[in-house]
C-alpha positions as a Markdown table, in Angstrom:
| # | Residue | x | y | z |
|---|---|---|---|---|
| 1 | Met | 9.2 | 25.0 | -4.5 |
| 2 | Asp | 8.3 | 27.3 | -1.6 |
| 3 | Asn | 6.9 | 24.3 | 0.3 |
| 4 | Ile | 10.2 | 22.5 | 0.1 |
| 5 | Ile | 12.1 | 25.4 | 1.5 |
| 6 | Val | 9.6 | 25.8 | 4.4 |
| 7 | Val | 9.7 | 22.1 | 5.2 |
| 8 | Ser | 13.5 | 22.1 | 5.0 |
| 9 | Ile | 13.8 | 25.1 | 7.4 |
| 10 | Ile | 11.3 | 23.6 | 9.9 |
| 11 | Ser | 13.2 | 20.3 | 9.7 |
| 12 | Leu | 16.5 | 22.1 | 10.3 |
| 13 | Ile | 15.1 | 24.0 | 13.3 |
| 14 | Thr | 13.6 | 20.9 | 14.9 |
| 15 | Ala | 16.8 | 18.9 | 14.4 |
| 16 | Thr | 18.9 | 21.7 | 15.8 |
| 17 | Leu | 16.7 | 21.9 | 19.0 |
| 18 | Arg | 16.7 | 18.2 | 19.4 |
| 19 | Ile | 20.4 | 17.8 | 19.1 |
| 20 | Ala | 21.3 | 21.0 | 21.0 |
| 21 | Thr | 19.1 | 20.3 | 24.1 |
| 22 | Pro | 21.7 | 18.3 | 26.0 |
| 23 | Leu | 24.3 | 20.9 | 25.3 |
| 24 | Ile | 22.0 | 23.7 | 26.4 |
| 25 | Phe | 21.4 | 21.9 | 29.7 |
| 26 | Thr | 25.1 | 21.3 | 30.2 |
| 27 | Ser | 25.9 | 24.9 | 29.5 |
| 28 | Leu | 23.2 | 25.9 | 32.1 |
| 29 | Gly | 25.0 | 23.7 | 34.6 |
| 30 | Gly | 28.2 | 25.5 | 33.7 |
| 31 | Val | 26.6 | 28.8 | 34.3 |
| 32 | Phe | 25.4 | 27.8 | 37.7 |
| 33 | Ser | 28.8 | 26.4 | 38.7 |
| 34 | Glu | 30.5 | 29.5 | 37.4 |
| 35 | Arg | 28.2 | 31.8 | 39.4 |
| 36 | Ser | 29.2 | 29.8 | 42.5 |
| 37 | Gly | 32.9 | 30.3 | 41.8 |
| 38 | Val | 33.7 | 26.9 | 40.4 |
| 39 | Val | 35.2 | 26.4 | 37.0 |
| 40 | Asn | 33.7 | 23.1 | 35.9 |
| 41 | Ile | 35.5 | 21.9 | 32.8 |
| 42 | Gly | 34.4 | 18.4 | 33.6 |
| 43 | Leu | 30.8 | 18.8 | 32.5 |
| 44 | Glu | 31.2 | 16.9 | 29.3 |
| 45 | Gly | 32.6 | 14.0 | 31.2 |
| 46 | Met | 29.8 | 14.1 | 33.6 |
| 47 | Met | 27.4 | 14.1 | 30.7 |
| 48 | Thr | 29.1 | 11.2 | 29.1 |
| 49 | Ile | 29.1 | 9.0 | 32.2 |
| 50 | Gly | 25.5 | 10.0 | 32.9 |
| 51 | Ala | 24.5 | 8.9 | 29.4 |
| 52 | Phe | 26.3 | 5.6 | 29.8 |
| 53 | Phe | 24.8 | 4.8 | 33.1 |
| 54 | Ala | 21.3 | 5.9 | 32.0 |
| 55 | Val | 21.6 | 3.3 | 29.2 |
| 56 | Tyr | 23.1 | 0.7 | 31.5 |
| 57 | Gly | 20.5 | 1.2 | 34.2 |
| 58 | Thr | 17.7 | 1.0 | 31.7 |
| 59 | Tyr | 19.3 | -2.1 | 30.1 |
| 60 | Ile | 19.6 | -4.1 | 33.3 |
| 61 | Thr | 16.2 | -3.1 | 34.9 |
| 62 | Gly | 14.1 | -2.4 | 31.9 |
| 63 | Ser | 12.9 | 0.9 | 33.5 |
| 64 | Pro | 13.9 | 4.3 | 32.1 |
| 65 | Val | 13.2 | 5.9 | 35.4 |
| 66 | Val | 15.8 | 3.7 | 37.1 |
| 67 | Gly | 18.2 | 4.5 | 34.2 |
| 68 | Ile | 17.7 | 8.2 | 35.0 |
| 69 | Val | 18.4 | 7.5 | 38.7 |
| 70 | Phe | 21.6 | 5.7 | 37.6 |
| 71 | Ala | 22.6 | 8.7 | 35.5 |
| 72 | Leu | 22.0 | 11.1 | 38.4 |
| 73 | Val | 24.0 | 9.0 | 40.8 |
| 74 | Ala | 26.9 | 8.6 | 38.4 |
| 75 | Gly | 27.0 | 12.3 | 37.5 |
| 76 | Gly | 26.8 | 13.2 | 41.1 |
| 77 | Leu | 29.7 | 11.0 | 42.0 |
| 78 | Leu | 31.9 | 12.6 | 39.3 |
| 79 | Ala | 30.8 | 16.0 | 40.7 |
| 80 | Leu | 31.8 | 14.9 | 44.1 |
| 81 | Ile | 35.2 | 13.8 | 42.9 |
| 82 | His | 35.6 | 17.1 | 41.2 |
| 83 | Ala | 34.6 | 18.9 | 44.5 |
| 84 | Val | 37.0 | 16.9 | 46.6 |
| 85 | Leu | 39.8 | 17.5 | 44.2 |
| 86 | Ser | 39.1 | 21.2 | 44.0 |
| 87 | Ile | 38.1 | 22.1 | 47.5 |
| 88 | His | 39.7 | 19.6 | 49.9 |
| 89 | Leu | 42.9 | 18.8 | 47.9 |
| 90 | Lys | 43.2 | 22.4 | 46.6 |
| 91 | Ser | 43.9 | 21.2 | 43.0 |
| 92 | Asp | 43.5 | 23.5 | 40.0 |
| 93 | Gln | 39.9 | 23.3 | 38.9 |
| 94 | Val | 40.8 | 23.3 | 35.2 |
| 95 | Ile | 43.2 | 20.4 | 35.6 |
| 96 | Ser | 40.8 | 18.4 | 37.7 |
| 97 | Gly | 38.0 | 19.1 | 35.2 |
| 98 | Thr | 40.1 | 18.0 | 32.3 |
| 99 | Ala | 41.1 | 14.9 | 34.3 |
| 100 | Ile | 37.3 | 14.2 | 34.9 |
| 101 | Asn | 36.7 | 14.5 | 31.1 |
| 102 | Leu | 39.5 | 12.1 | 30.2 |
| 103 | Phe | 38.6 | 9.6 | 33.0 |
| 104 | Ala | 34.9 | 9.6 | 32.1 |
| 105 | Thr | 35.5 | 9.0 | 28.4 |
| 106 | Ala | 38.0 | 6.2 | 29.1 |
| 107 | Leu | 35.7 | 4.7 | 31.7 |
| 108 | Ala | 32.6 | 4.7 | 29.4 |
| 109 | Ser | 34.6 | 3.1 | 26.6 |
| 110 | Phe | 36.0 | 0.5 | 29.0 |
| 111 | Leu | 32.6 | -0.3 | 30.5 |
| 112 | Ile | 31.0 | -0.6 | 27.0 |
| 113 | Tyr | 33.7 | -3.1 | 26.1 |
| 114 | Ile | 33.3 | -5.1 | 29.4 |
| 115 | Leu | 29.5 | -5.0 | 29.9 |
| 116 | Phe | 28.2 | -4.9 | 26.3 |
| 117 | Asn | 31.0 | -6.8 | 24.5 |
| 118 | Gly | 31.5 | -3.8 | 22.3 |
| 119 | Lys | 34.5 | -2.1 | 20.8 |
| 120 | Gly | 34.0 | 1.1 | 22.6 |
| 121 | Gly | 31.9 | 2.9 | 20.0 |
| 122 | Gln | 34.3 | 2.2 | 17.1 |
| 123 | Thr | 32.8 | 1.1 | 13.8 |
| 124 | Asp | 34.3 | -1.4 | 11.4 |
| 125 | Leu | 36.0 | -0.1 | 8.3 |
| 126 | Val | 33.8 | 0.5 | 5.3 |
| 127 | Thr | 35.1 | -0.8 | 2.0 |
| 128 | Leu | 35.2 | 1.6 | -0.9 |
| 129 | Leu | 33.4 | 1.0 | -4.2 |
| 130 | Pro | 35.8 | -0.3 | -6.8 |
| 131 | Tyr | 37.1 | 2.3 | -9.2 |
| 132 | Asn | 39.4 | 2.5 | -12.2 |
| 133 | Leu | 42.0 | 5.2 | -12.4 |
| 134 | Pro | 42.6 | 6.9 | -15.8 |
| 135 | Gln | 45.6 | 5.5 | -17.6 |
| 136 | Phe | 47.6 | 8.7 | -17.4 |
| 137 | Ile | 47.4 | 8.7 | -13.6 |
| 138 | Val | 48.4 | 5.0 | -13.4 |
| 139 | Asn | 51.6 | 5.8 | -15.2 |
| 140 | Ile | 52.7 | 8.5 | -12.7 |
| 141 | Pro | 55.4 | 6.8 | -10.4 |
| 142 | Ile | 54.2 | 7.9 | -6.9 |
| 143 | Ile | 50.5 | 8.3 | -7.4 |
| 144 | Gly | 49.7 | 5.5 | -9.7 |
């Protein structure tokens, strides 16, 4: 019994570290931007676009290194857009960061639909298993 608990705890810790790694890197980027005086709410959008273009770059070239370069360029372009909006056009950093998030999510969904003939990450409906309601519930007017 003790072995099961130890294995479960180790599995939980490894899964947590594996899943949390992108979020940790993103939060480190947020700390650096905050230390420089920029409120960067658009980090999630930059991460989304970077992930999409990493997959797309790897898909069209077959090289993960080129996919990483695609991700760097795409994330850098979104950061440049955020910088132009915030510094040159004097827009509110929270508003432009929120706009970056919305734009990146919509752009990734649109490009998935166009380039991969997908539905934007939506899955088909799953049918439920057939079930029989008890007779006393069937006789209730609204529920049955």
